[in-house]
Amino acid sequence: MRRLISSLFIAAVLGTAAFFISTHPKAYSALRGDNAFEPTRARDLENGKTLFNAGGCASCHAKPDDESRTTLSGGKPLVTPFGIFNPPNISPDPKDGIGQWTEAQFIRAMREGVSPEGKHYYPAFPYTSYRGLSPDDVADLFAYLKTLPAAEGKALIHDLAFPYSIRQGVGLWKLLYLNGTVMSADATQSLEWNRGRYLVETAGHCAECHSPRNALGAIISDKRFSGGPNPEGKGRAPNLTQDKTGLAAWSEDDIVTLLKDGFTPDYDSVGGSMAEVVHNTAALSDQDRQAMAIYLKSLAPIEGEARAPK
Amino acid sequence: MIHRYVLAGSALLLATAALAASPIAERQAIMKSFGGATKPLAAMMKGEKPFSLDEVKKSLAVYAEGNAKFVTLFPAGSDKGEKTEASPKIWNDAAGFKAANEKFKTEIAAAEASIKDEASFKATIPALLKNCGACHESYRLKD
């Protein structure tokens, strides 16, 4: 009996130690991290601004009712089935924002989901998509963010249900689901297609809402883009693949119009968070919107869960 | 005895109310008519369709008529029932919702007065159509 208790105790200690080691932010960095950033070119603010718009940073981080969408002191809470996430201040404020961050820290935050203090971010911050951005592009974004107004204000801490409230647990999730590689070009495809894929899959993080997720909250990879439940409650984010429940009947132009003006082919105007997304995509260039449309039109059809009839 | 009459009367009233088109169906029909009215405008904007002042006026008339009725179709309790994408904000922020409808109304009237040819059409319509997304962003749930 005593033996059983002591072996259980040892197992518990070892288990806890294994959990802490494997889920430690340093473990992920060591296994998949890509910390050696050598800039390959001078910083490009215009490109940083494009990434800012493509990445939709303002949608979560801009102060509510800030019409300029450039005061990034933290946006409205994100209410999800896992709990409430409060987007932090990413303005250049030295105390509450990212004013004191180094470029390397910012790149690590965006691509590995780790804060400068070495804590995991929750994947509500879509580093699962941003990890595919090239470090040079992320550095451009950082340079652009630094040009925006500094604003004070610290976000409330997240209010999450157990077990999601155990932040270190995110480490395990990352080892399972986060692939730390930069999106590389597919030489068999056109330049436009590659540009579109880069925007849709990394900065645009479209799949984050438009895909179903498993019980652990990770995207089911063979159902990617086939539509998903609205992460903030009611309704569904529609299927973006070439299935008949998706965009099969949409032309490239139809997709471009939606990204620019928010109108579907029936001239219904999108609502809720997609209207918010359109603010971002409307600020992109025509070529970038066209590239996104070319890539989306190339997605193999996957049958999605049907949307409730109107 | 009186009670029985009252009860029967109320039941009759309820049944009549149910027969009339529901506010949810009515407001959705208005939104659909807006979509139909926007289609030719967008085609003219893109140059896929020749400019026609008559057709523009027709579309603006659809907007004006629908807009006048739209705000009245959100009585208390019509936030659920049939399938609706109406956001609770319509009722929580009734003043903001009304203001958004008023803004659209003013701009429809301005467009009716100012659009005389293709140039004035192209200068006016994009801003007018921004009303759709602006209102949906706040007052319509995503689906």
Short mmCIF file of C-alpha atoms in Angstrom, two decimals:
data_model
loop_
_atom_site.label_atom_id
_atom_site.label_comp_id
_atom_site.label_asym_id
_atom_site.label_seq_id
_atom_site.Cartn_x
_atom_site.Cartn_y
_atom_site.Cartn_z
CA MET A 1 0.00 0.00 0.00
CA ARG A 2 2.72 2.37 1.02
CA ARG A 3 4.58 1.41 -2.11
CA LEU A 4 1.57 2.16 -4.27
CA ILE A 5 1.15 5.57 -2.69
CA SER A 6 4.77 6.46 -3.16
CA SER A 7 4.81 5.31 -6.81
CA LEU A 8 1.66 7.31 -7.44
CA PHE A 9 3.32 10.29 -5.81
CA ILE A 10 6.43 9.90 -7.95
CA ALA A 11 4.30 9.53 -11.08
CA ALA A 12 2.40 12.68 -10.17
CA VAL A 13 5.62 14.63 -9.61
CA LEU A 14 7.13 13.36 -12.86
CA GLY A 15 3.89 14.07 -14.72
CA THR A 16 3.75 17.60 -13.41
CA ALA A 17 7.40 18.15 -14.24
CA ALA A 18 6.88 16.75 -17.75
CA PHE A 19 3.90 19.06 -18.21
CA PHE A 20 5.86 22.11 -17.12
CA ILE A 21 8.88 21.28 -19.22
CA SER A 22 7.03 20.35 -22.40
CA THR A 23 4.63 23.25 -22.16
CA HIS A 24 7.22 25.84 -21.24
CA PRO A 25 7.42 28.58 -23.88
CA LYS A 26 11.15 27.86 -24.19
CA ALA A 27 10.39 24.26 -25.17
CA TYR A 28 8.44 25.37 -28.21
CA SER A 29 11.10 27.90 -29.15
CA ALA A 30 13.82 25.27 -28.87
CA LEU A 31 11.92 22.70 -30.93
CA ARG A 32 10.33 24.81 -33.62
CA GLY A 33 11.45 28.34 -32.97
CA ASP A 34 13.16 30.43 -35.57
CA ASN A 35 14.88 33.09 -33.55
CA ALA A 36 17.77 34.02 -35.77
CA PHE A 37 16.29 36.87 -37.77
CA GLU A 38 18.62 38.41 -40.28
CA PRO A 39 16.92 41.28 -42.08
CA THR A 40 17.26 40.79 -45.81
CA ARG A 41 16.27 44.36 -46.74
CA ALA A 42 15.57 47.83 -45.37
CA ARG A 43 12.31 48.36 -43.49
CA ASP A 44 9.38 49.22 -45.73
CA LEU A 45 6.60 51.19 -43.99
CA GLU A 46 4.24 50.92 -46.95
CA ASN A 47 4.51 47.14 -46.81
CA GLY A 48 4.01 47.31 -43.05
CA LYS A 49 0.77 49.19 -43.59
CA THR A 50 -0.41 46.60 -46.13
CA LEU A 51 0.26 43.85 -43.60
CA PHE A 52 -1.53 45.85 -40.93
CA ASN A 53 -4.63 46.00 -43.14
CA ALA A 54 -4.33 42.44 -44.42
CA GLY A 55 -3.80 41.20 -40.87
CA GLY A 56 -6.85 42.99 -39.53
CA CYS A 57 -4.96 44.20 -36.44
CA ALA A 58 -7.37 47.10 -35.96
CA SER A 59 -10.38 44.79 -35.80
CA CYS A 60 -9.37 43.53 -32.38
CA HIS A 61 -6.87 46.08 -31.10
CA ALA A 62 -8.26 49.48 -32.15
CA LYS A 63 -10.04 51.45 -29.50
CA PRO A 64 -13.81 51.03 -30.00
CA ASP A 65 -15.35 53.93 -31.91
CA ASP A 66 -11.95 55.17 -33.07
CA GLU A 67 -12.87 56.07 -36.64
CA SER A 68 -9.27 56.27 -37.77
CA ARG A 69 -8.75 52.67 -36.57
CA THR A 70 -5.16 53.49 -35.68
CA THR A 71 -5.33 54.02 -31.91
CA LEU A 72 -4.48 50.49 -30.89
CA SER A 73 -5.07 50.67 -27.17
CA GLY A 74 -7.18 47.50 -27.19
CA GLY A 75 -10.58 46.69 -28.62
CA LYS A 76 -13.85 45.17 -27.57
CA PRO A 77 -13.76 41.88 -25.62
CA LEU A 78 -13.98 38.74 -27.72
CA VAL A 79 -16.72 36.60 -26.21
CA THR A 80 -16.12 32.93 -27.13
CA PRO A 81 -17.16 29.50 -25.83
CA PHE A 82 -13.78 29.29 -24.06
CA GLY A 83 -14.33 32.52 -22.20
CA ILE A 84 -13.77 36.23 -22.69
CA PHE A 85 -10.57 37.46 -24.31
CA ASN A 86 -9.58 41.12 -23.91
CA PRO A 87 -7.35 42.26 -26.76
CA PRO A 88 -4.30 44.07 -25.35
CA ASN A 89 -2.85 47.47 -26.10
CA ILE A 90 -0.45 47.23 -29.06
CA SER A 91 0.05 50.97 -29.51
CA PRO A 92 3.61 52.29 -29.12
CA ASP A 93 2.88 53.42 -25.55
CA PRO A 94 6.00 52.48 -23.53
CA LYS A 95 4.10 51.49 -20.40
CA ASP A 96 0.88 49.85 -21.60
CA GLY A 97 1.69 49.06 -25.23
CA ILE A 98 4.60 47.71 -27.23
CA GLY A 99 6.78 50.83 -27.04
CA GLN A 100 9.62 49.03 -25.29
CA TRP A 101 9.53 45.86 -27.32
CA THR A 102 12.42 44.91 -29.56
CA GLU A 103 11.88 43.83 -33.13
CA ALA A 104 12.93 40.28 -32.21
CA GLN A 105 10.34 40.18 -29.40
CA PHE A 106 7.63 41.32 -31.76
CA ILE A 107 8.55 38.73 -34.36
CA ARG A 108 8.50 36.04 -31.70
CA ALA A 109 5.08 37.20 -30.48
CA MET A 110 3.64 37.10 -33.99
CA ARG A 111 5.25 33.86 -35.14
CA GLU A 112 5.52 31.81 -31.93
CA GLY A 113 2.79 33.26 -29.77
CA VAL A 114 5.14 34.14 -26.90
CA SER A 115 5.20 37.44 -25.02
CA PRO A 116 8.44 39.31 -24.22
CA GLU A 117 8.07 38.07 -20.63
CA GLY A 118 8.08 34.52 -21.99
CA LYS A 119 4.40 33.72 -21.52
CA HIS A 120 2.22 31.91 -24.04
CA TYR A 121 -0.45 33.86 -25.82
CA TYR A 122 -3.78 32.19 -26.36
CA PRO A 123 -4.46 31.36 -30.01
CA ALA A 124 -7.39 33.82 -29.99
CA PHE A 125 -4.47 35.94 -31.20
CA PRO A 126 -4.14 34.15 -34.54
CA TYR A 127 -0.41 33.44 -34.50
CA THR A 128 -1.42 30.04 -35.87
CA SER A 129 -1.83 31.94 -39.16
CA TYR A 130 0.69 34.75 -38.59
CA ARG A 131 3.48 32.20 -38.03
CA GLY A 132 3.59 31.78 -41.82
CA LEU A 133 4.58 35.43 -42.35
CA SER A 134 8.17 36.09 -43.28
CA PRO A 135 10.18 37.71 -40.46
CA ASP A 136 10.98 40.61 -42.80
CA ASP A 137 7.28 41.29 -43.31
CA VAL A 138 6.64 41.10 -39.56
CA ALA A 139 9.50 43.54 -38.98
CA ASP A 140 7.89 45.93 -41.51
CA LEU A 141 4.62 45.66 -39.63
CA PHE A 142 6.43 46.42 -36.38
CA ALA A 143 8.03 49.50 -37.93
CA TYR A 144 4.59 50.65 -39.14
CA LEU A 145 2.93 50.09 -35.74
CA LYS A 146 5.62 52.30 -34.22
CA THR A 147 4.41 55.20 -36.39
CA LEU A 148 0.86 55.04 -34.94
CA PRO A 149 -0.21 57.14 -31.94
CA ALA A 150 0.77 55.94 -28.49
CA ALA A 151 -2.23 55.50 -26.20
CA GLU A 152 -2.49 54.52 -22.58
CA GLY A 153 -4.67 51.81 -21.15
CA LYS A 154 -4.17 48.22 -20.13
CA ALA A 155 -6.69 45.55 -21.12
CA LEU A 156 -8.46 43.54 -18.45
CA ILE A 157 -7.13 40.03 -17.97
CA HIS A 158 -8.90 37.29 -19.91
CA ASP A 159 -11.79 35.61 -18.18
CA LEU A 160 -11.61 31.96 -19.23
CA ALA A 161 -13.24 28.74 -18.15
CA PHE A 162 -11.18 25.88 -16.69
CA PRO A 163 -9.06 24.22 -18.10
CA TYR A 164 -8.43 26.97 -20.68
CA SER A 165 -7.53 29.28 -17.81
CA ILE A 166 -4.24 27.37 -17.38
CA ARG A 167 -2.11 29.44 -19.69
CA GLN A 168 0.82 27.07 -19.71
CA GLY A 169 -1.46 24.41 -21.22
CA VAL A 170 -1.26 26.41 -24.45
CA GLY A 171 2.28 25.04 -24.74
CA LEU A 172 0.97 21.54 -25.25
CA TRP A 173 -1.48 22.84 -27.81
CA LYS A 174 1.32 24.55 -29.69
CA LEU A 175 3.40 21.38 -29.84
CA LEU A 176 0.37 19.61 -31.29
CA TYR A 177 -0.85 22.25 -33.71
CA LEU A 178 1.58 25.06 -34.34
CA ASN A 179 3.93 24.61 -37.22
CA GLY A 180 6.61 27.24 -37.16
CA THR A 181 7.51 27.43 -40.83
CA VAL A 182 7.24 30.46 -43.09
CA MET A 183 4.82 29.97 -45.97
CA SER A 184 6.99 29.16 -48.97
CA ALA A 185 6.10 29.83 -52.59
CA ASP A 186 4.65 27.10 -54.77
CA ALA A 187 6.68 27.26 -57.97
CA THR A 188 4.00 25.47 -60.00
CA GLN A 189 1.55 28.33 -59.41
CA SER A 190 1.42 31.91 -60.65
CA LEU A 191 2.82 34.88 -58.75
CA GLU A 192 -0.73 36.17 -58.14
CA TRP A 193 -1.86 32.83 -56.74
CA ASN A 194 1.12 32.74 -54.39
CA ARG A 195 0.47 36.30 -53.27
CA GLY A 196 -3.18 35.40 -52.68
CA ARG A 197 -2.30 32.33 -50.69
CA TYR A 198 0.11 34.32 -48.56
CA LEU A 199 -2.51 36.96 -47.79
CA VAL A 200 -5.38 34.53 -47.19
CA GLU A 201 -3.45 31.94 -45.18
CA THR A 202 -1.09 34.05 -43.09
CA ALA A 203 -1.93 37.73 -42.53
CA GLY A 204 -5.61 37.49 -43.53
CA HIS A 205 -6.14 34.49 -41.21
CA CYS A 206 -9.41 33.76 -43.04
CA ALA A 207 -9.33 30.07 -42.04
CA GLU A 208 -9.54 30.98 -38.35
CA CYS A 209 -13.27 31.68 -38.65
CA HIS A 210 -14.10 29.88 -41.90
CA SER A 211 -13.10 26.38 -40.70
CA PRO A 212 -14.54 23.91 -38.20
CA ARG A 213 -12.47 23.15 -35.11
CA ASN A 214 -11.96 20.03 -33.01
CA ALA A 215 -12.67 19.68 -29.29
CA LEU A 216 -9.31 21.27 -28.45
CA GLY A 217 -10.10 24.29 -30.55
CA ALA A 218 -7.73 23.46 -33.43
CA ILE A 219 -8.78 23.72 -37.08
CA ILE A 220 -9.66 20.34 -38.61
CA SER A 221 -7.14 20.39 -41.44
CA ASP A 222 -9.04 18.38 -44.04
CA LYS A 223 -12.06 20.63 -43.52
CA ARG A 224 -10.10 23.86 -43.72
CA PHE A 225 -12.15 26.70 -45.28
CA SER A 226 -15.36 24.64 -45.38
CA GLY A 227 -17.03 27.07 -42.98
CA GLY A 228 -17.21 27.20 -39.23
CA PRO A 229 -19.35 28.31 -36.35
CA ASN A 230 -19.12 32.00 -35.55
CA PRO A 231 -16.49 32.04 -32.78
CA GLU A 232 -18.47 34.78 -31.09
CA GLY A 233 -21.82 33.04 -30.91
CA LYS A 234 -24.71 32.88 -33.30
CA GLY A 235 -24.50 32.01 -36.98
CA ARG A 236 -21.82 30.50 -39.18
CA ALA A 237 -18.87 31.78 -41.16
CA PRO A 238 -19.63 30.44 -44.64
CA ASN A 239 -17.79 27.82 -46.69
CA LEU A 240 -15.08 29.43 -48.85
CA THR A 241 -14.21 26.36 -50.93
CA GLN A 242 -15.47 25.61 -54.43
CA ASP A 243 -18.29 23.42 -53.13
CA LYS A 244 -21.87 24.33 -54.02
CA THR A 245 -22.38 25.26 -50.37
CA GLY A 246 -19.36 27.53 -50.79
CA LEU A 247 -18.07 29.92 -53.46
CA ALA A 248 -18.53 27.64 -56.51
CA ALA A 249 -21.03 30.04 -58.06
CA TRP A 250 -18.95 33.17 -57.28
CA SER A 251 -16.65 34.69 -59.87
CA GLU A 252 -13.29 36.21 -59.01
CA ASP A 253 -14.93 39.60 -59.50
CA ASP A 254 -17.68 38.72 -57.03
CA ILE A 255 -15.04 37.95 -54.39
CA VAL A 256 -13.17 41.17 -55.18
CA THR A 257 -16.41 43.16 -54.80
CA LEU A 258 -17.11 41.58 -51.43
CA LEU A 259 -13.61 42.35 -50.17
CA LYS A 260 -13.83 45.91 -51.46
CA ASP A 261 -17.44 46.98 -50.81
CA GLY A 262 -18.92 44.23 -48.64
CA PHE A 263 -21.57 43.21 -51.16
CA THR A 264 -22.40 39.60 -52.07
CA PRO A 265 -23.45 38.78 -55.66
CA ASP A 266 -27.09 39.36 -54.60
CA TYR A 267 -26.09 42.74 -53.25
CA ASP A 268 -26.70 41.69 -49.75
CA SER A 269 -24.29 43.61 -47.56
CA VAL A 270 -22.33 41.49 -45.08
CA GLY A 271 -22.87 42.13 -41.39
CA GLY A 272 -21.23 41.67 -38.02
CA SER A 273 -17.57 40.74 -37.94
CA MET A 274 -17.28 40.32 -41.73
CA ALA A 275 -18.30 43.98 -42.12
CA GLU A 276 -15.40 44.68 -39.78
CA VAL A 277 -13.09 42.57 -41.96
CA VAL A 278 -14.19 44.51 -45.05
CA HIS A 279 -12.82 47.71 -43.46
CA ASN A 280 -9.42 46.02 -43.62
CA THR A 281 -9.66 44.41 -47.05
CA ALA A 282 -11.10 47.61 -48.54
CA ALA A 283 -7.79 49.29 -47.64
CA LEU A 284 -5.75 46.79 -49.65
CA SER A 285 -4.71 47.33 -53.27
CA ASP A 286 -6.84 46.05 -56.16
CA GLN A 287 -4.05 43.63 -57.05
CA ASP A 288 -4.02 42.15 -53.55
CA ARG A 289 -7.80 41.69 -53.52
CA GLN A 290 -7.58 40.09 -56.95
CA ALA A 291 -4.81 37.76 -55.74
CA MET A 292 -6.92 36.68 -52.76
CA ALA A 293 -9.83 35.95 -55.11
CA ILE A 294 -7.58 33.88 -57.41
CA TYR A 295 -6.39 31.81 -54.47
CA LEU A 296 -9.88 31.33 -53.00
CA LYS A 297 -11.22 30.23 -56.39
CA SER A 298 -8.52 27.53 -56.42
CA LEU A 299 -9.61 25.86 -53.16
CA ALA A 300 -10.76 22.27 -53.74
CA PRO A 301 -14.45 21.78 -52.95
CA ILE A 302 -15.20 20.50 -49.47
CA GLU A 303 -18.77 20.03 -48.44
CA GLY A 304 -19.55 22.22 -45.49
CA GLU A 305 -22.31 22.11 -43.00
CA ALA A 306 -25.25 23.76 -44.73
CA ARG A 307 -26.19 27.21 -43.55
CA ALA A 308 -29.64 27.54 -42.11
CA PRO A 309 -32.05 28.57 -44.87
CA LYS A 310 -32.82 32.26 -44.96
CA MET B 1 -69.54 34.82 -18.65
CA ILE B 2 -67.83 38.11 -19.47
CA HIS B 3 -64.52 36.39 -18.96
CA ARG B 4 -65.36 33.89 -21.59
CA TYR B 5 -66.04 36.64 -24.13
CA VAL B 6 -62.83 38.38 -23.28
CA LEU B 7 -60.91 35.16 -23.67
CA ALA B 8 -62.52 34.35 -27.00
CA GLY B 9 -61.91 37.91 -28.15
CA SER B 10 -58.23 37.77 -27.24
CA ALA B 11 -57.82 34.43 -28.96
CA LEU B 12 -59.37 35.90 -32.10
CA LEU B 13 -57.09 38.91 -31.94
CA LEU B 14 -54.02 36.71 -31.57
CA ALA B 15 -55.08 34.58 -34.52
CA THR B 16 -55.57 37.68 -36.69
CA ALA B 17 -52.17 38.99 -35.72
CA ALA B 18 -50.58 35.68 -36.68
CA LEU B 19 -52.25 35.79 -40.10
CA ALA B 20 -50.81 39.20 -40.96
CA ALA B 21 -47.24 39.14 -42.25
CA SER B 22 -44.81 39.08 -39.35
CA PRO B 23 -42.51 42.05 -38.87
CA ILE B 24 -39.54 39.73 -39.29
CA ALA B 25 -40.74 38.59 -42.73
CA GLU B 26 -41.60 42.15 -43.72
CA ARG B 27 -38.25 43.64 -42.79
CA GLN B 28 -36.43 40.80 -44.52
CA ALA B 29 -38.48 41.45 -47.66
CA ILE B 30 -37.43 45.11 -47.53
CA MET B 31 -33.77 44.17 -47.22
CA LYS B 32 -34.17 41.82 -50.18
CA SER B 33 -35.74 44.62 -52.23
CA PHE B 34 -32.71 46.79 -51.37
CA GLY B 35 -30.41 44.08 -52.70
CA GLY B 36 -32.40 44.00 -55.94
CA ALA B 37 -32.30 47.79 -56.22
CA THR B 38 -28.55 47.90 -55.59
CA LYS B 39 -27.67 45.36 -58.28
CA PRO B 40 -28.23 47.68 -61.29
CA LEU B 41 -26.54 50.58 -59.50
CA ALA B 42 -23.43 48.51 -58.87
CA ALA B 43 -23.42 47.25 -62.47
CA MET B 44 -23.56 50.87 -63.70
CA MET B 45 -20.78 51.85 -61.30
CA LYS B 46 -18.59 49.09 -62.69
CA GLY B 47 -19.48 49.97 -66.27
CA GLU B 48 -21.10 46.58 -66.87
CA LYS B 49 -24.36 48.29 -67.68
CA PRO B 50 -25.02 51.59 -69.44
CA PHE B 51 -26.05 54.46 -67.20
CA SER B 52 -29.78 55.03 -67.03
CA LEU B 53 -31.17 57.89 -64.97
CA ASP B 54 -34.61 56.25 -64.96
CA GLU B 55 -33.28 53.10 -63.41
CA VAL B 56 -31.30 55.02 -60.82
CA LYS B 57 -34.43 56.91 -59.82
CA LYS B 58 -36.31 53.64 -59.57
CA SER B 59 -33.72 52.16 -57.23
CA LEU B 60 -33.66 55.28 -55.08
CA ALA B 61 -37.44 55.11 -54.81
CA VAL B 62 -37.19 51.52 -53.56
CA TYR B 63 -34.72 52.67 -50.91
CA ALA B 64 -36.91 55.59 -49.86
CA GLU B 65 -40.05 53.51 -49.57
CA GLY B 66 -38.36 50.67 -47.68
CA ASN B 67 -36.46 53.02 -45.42
CA ALA B 68 -39.65 54.78 -44.29
CA LYS B 69 -41.17 51.53 -43.15
CA PHE B 70 -38.09 49.67 -41.95
CA VAL B 71 -37.66 51.21 -38.48
CA THR B 72 -41.27 50.43 -37.58
CA LEU B 73 -40.72 46.69 -38.08
CA PHE B 74 -38.81 45.99 -34.89
CA PRO B 75 -41.50 45.83 -32.20
CA ALA B 76 -40.54 44.46 -28.80
CA GLY B 77 -40.35 40.67 -28.93
CA SER B 78 -39.43 40.49 -32.62
CA ASP B 79 -35.78 39.88 -31.72
CA LYS B 80 -36.49 36.17 -31.89
CA GLY B 81 -39.05 33.83 -33.32
CA GLU B 82 -38.42 33.07 -36.94
CA LYS B 83 -34.90 33.05 -38.19
CA THR B 84 -33.58 36.57 -37.79
CA GLU B 85 -30.13 38.09 -37.91
CA ALA B 86 -31.26 41.23 -36.12
CA SER B 87 -28.74 42.12 -33.45
CA PRO B 88 -29.94 42.72 -29.87
CA LYS B 89 -28.31 46.13 -30.29
CA ILE B 90 -31.35 47.27 -32.30
CA TRP B 91 -33.30 47.21 -29.05
CA ASN B 92 -30.45 48.00 -26.63
CA ASP B 93 -29.30 50.95 -28.67
CA ALA B 94 -32.59 52.05 -30.20
CA ALA B 95 -31.42 55.64 -30.57
CA GLY B 96 -28.33 54.62 -32.54
CA PHE B 97 -30.39 52.37 -34.76
CA LYS B 98 -32.87 55.13 -35.46
CA ALA B 99 -30.06 57.56 -36.21
CA ALA B 100 -28.54 55.13 -38.74
CA ASN B 101 -31.92 54.89 -40.51
CA GLU B 102 -32.32 58.67 -40.46
CA LYS B 103 -28.87 59.14 -41.94
CA PHE B 104 -29.74 56.82 -44.81
CA LYS B 105 -33.03 58.66 -45.31
CA THR B 106 -31.30 62.04 -45.55
CA GLU B 107 -28.74 60.70 -47.98
CA ILE B 108 -31.35 59.05 -50.20
CA ALA B 109 -33.15 62.40 -50.46
CA ALA B 110 -29.87 64.17 -51.22
CA ALA B 111 -29.06 61.60 -53.91
CA GLU B 112 -32.51 62.00 -55.47
CA ALA B 113 -31.93 65.72 -55.69
CA SER B 114 -28.33 65.69 -56.88
CA ILE B 115 -28.11 62.81 -59.37
CA LYS B 116 -28.72 64.23 -62.84
CA ASP B 117 -26.21 62.45 -65.03
CA GLU B 118 -23.56 59.76 -64.97
CA ALA B 119 -20.93 61.99 -63.34
CA SER B 120 -23.13 63.03 -60.43
CA PHE B 121 -24.28 59.41 -60.12
CA LYS B 122 -20.71 58.15 -59.80
CA ALA B 123 -19.90 60.88 -57.30
CA THR B 124 -22.87 60.10 -55.05
CA ILE B 125 -23.60 56.38 -55.06
CA PRO B 126 -20.48 54.91 -53.39
CA ALA B 127 -21.02 56.99 -50.26
CA LEU B 128 -24.74 56.21 -50.24
CA LEU B 129 -24.06 52.46 -50.41
CA LYS B 130 -21.70 52.73 -47.45
CA ASN B 131 -24.85 52.98 -45.35
CA CYS B 132 -25.56 49.28 -45.95
CA GLY B 133 -22.34 47.99 -44.45
CA ALA B 134 -22.19 50.62 -41.72
CA CYS B 135 -25.61 49.69 -40.39
CA HIS B 136 -25.07 45.94 -40.80
CA GLU B 137 -21.80 46.06 -38.96
CA SER B 138 -23.51 47.29 -35.82
CA TYR B 139 -27.04 45.97 -36.07
CA ARG B 140 -26.92 42.72 -37.94
CA LEU B 141 -25.43 39.49 -36.65
CA LYS B 142 -23.15 37.59 -38.93
CA ASP B 143 -24.50 34.52 -40.62
#
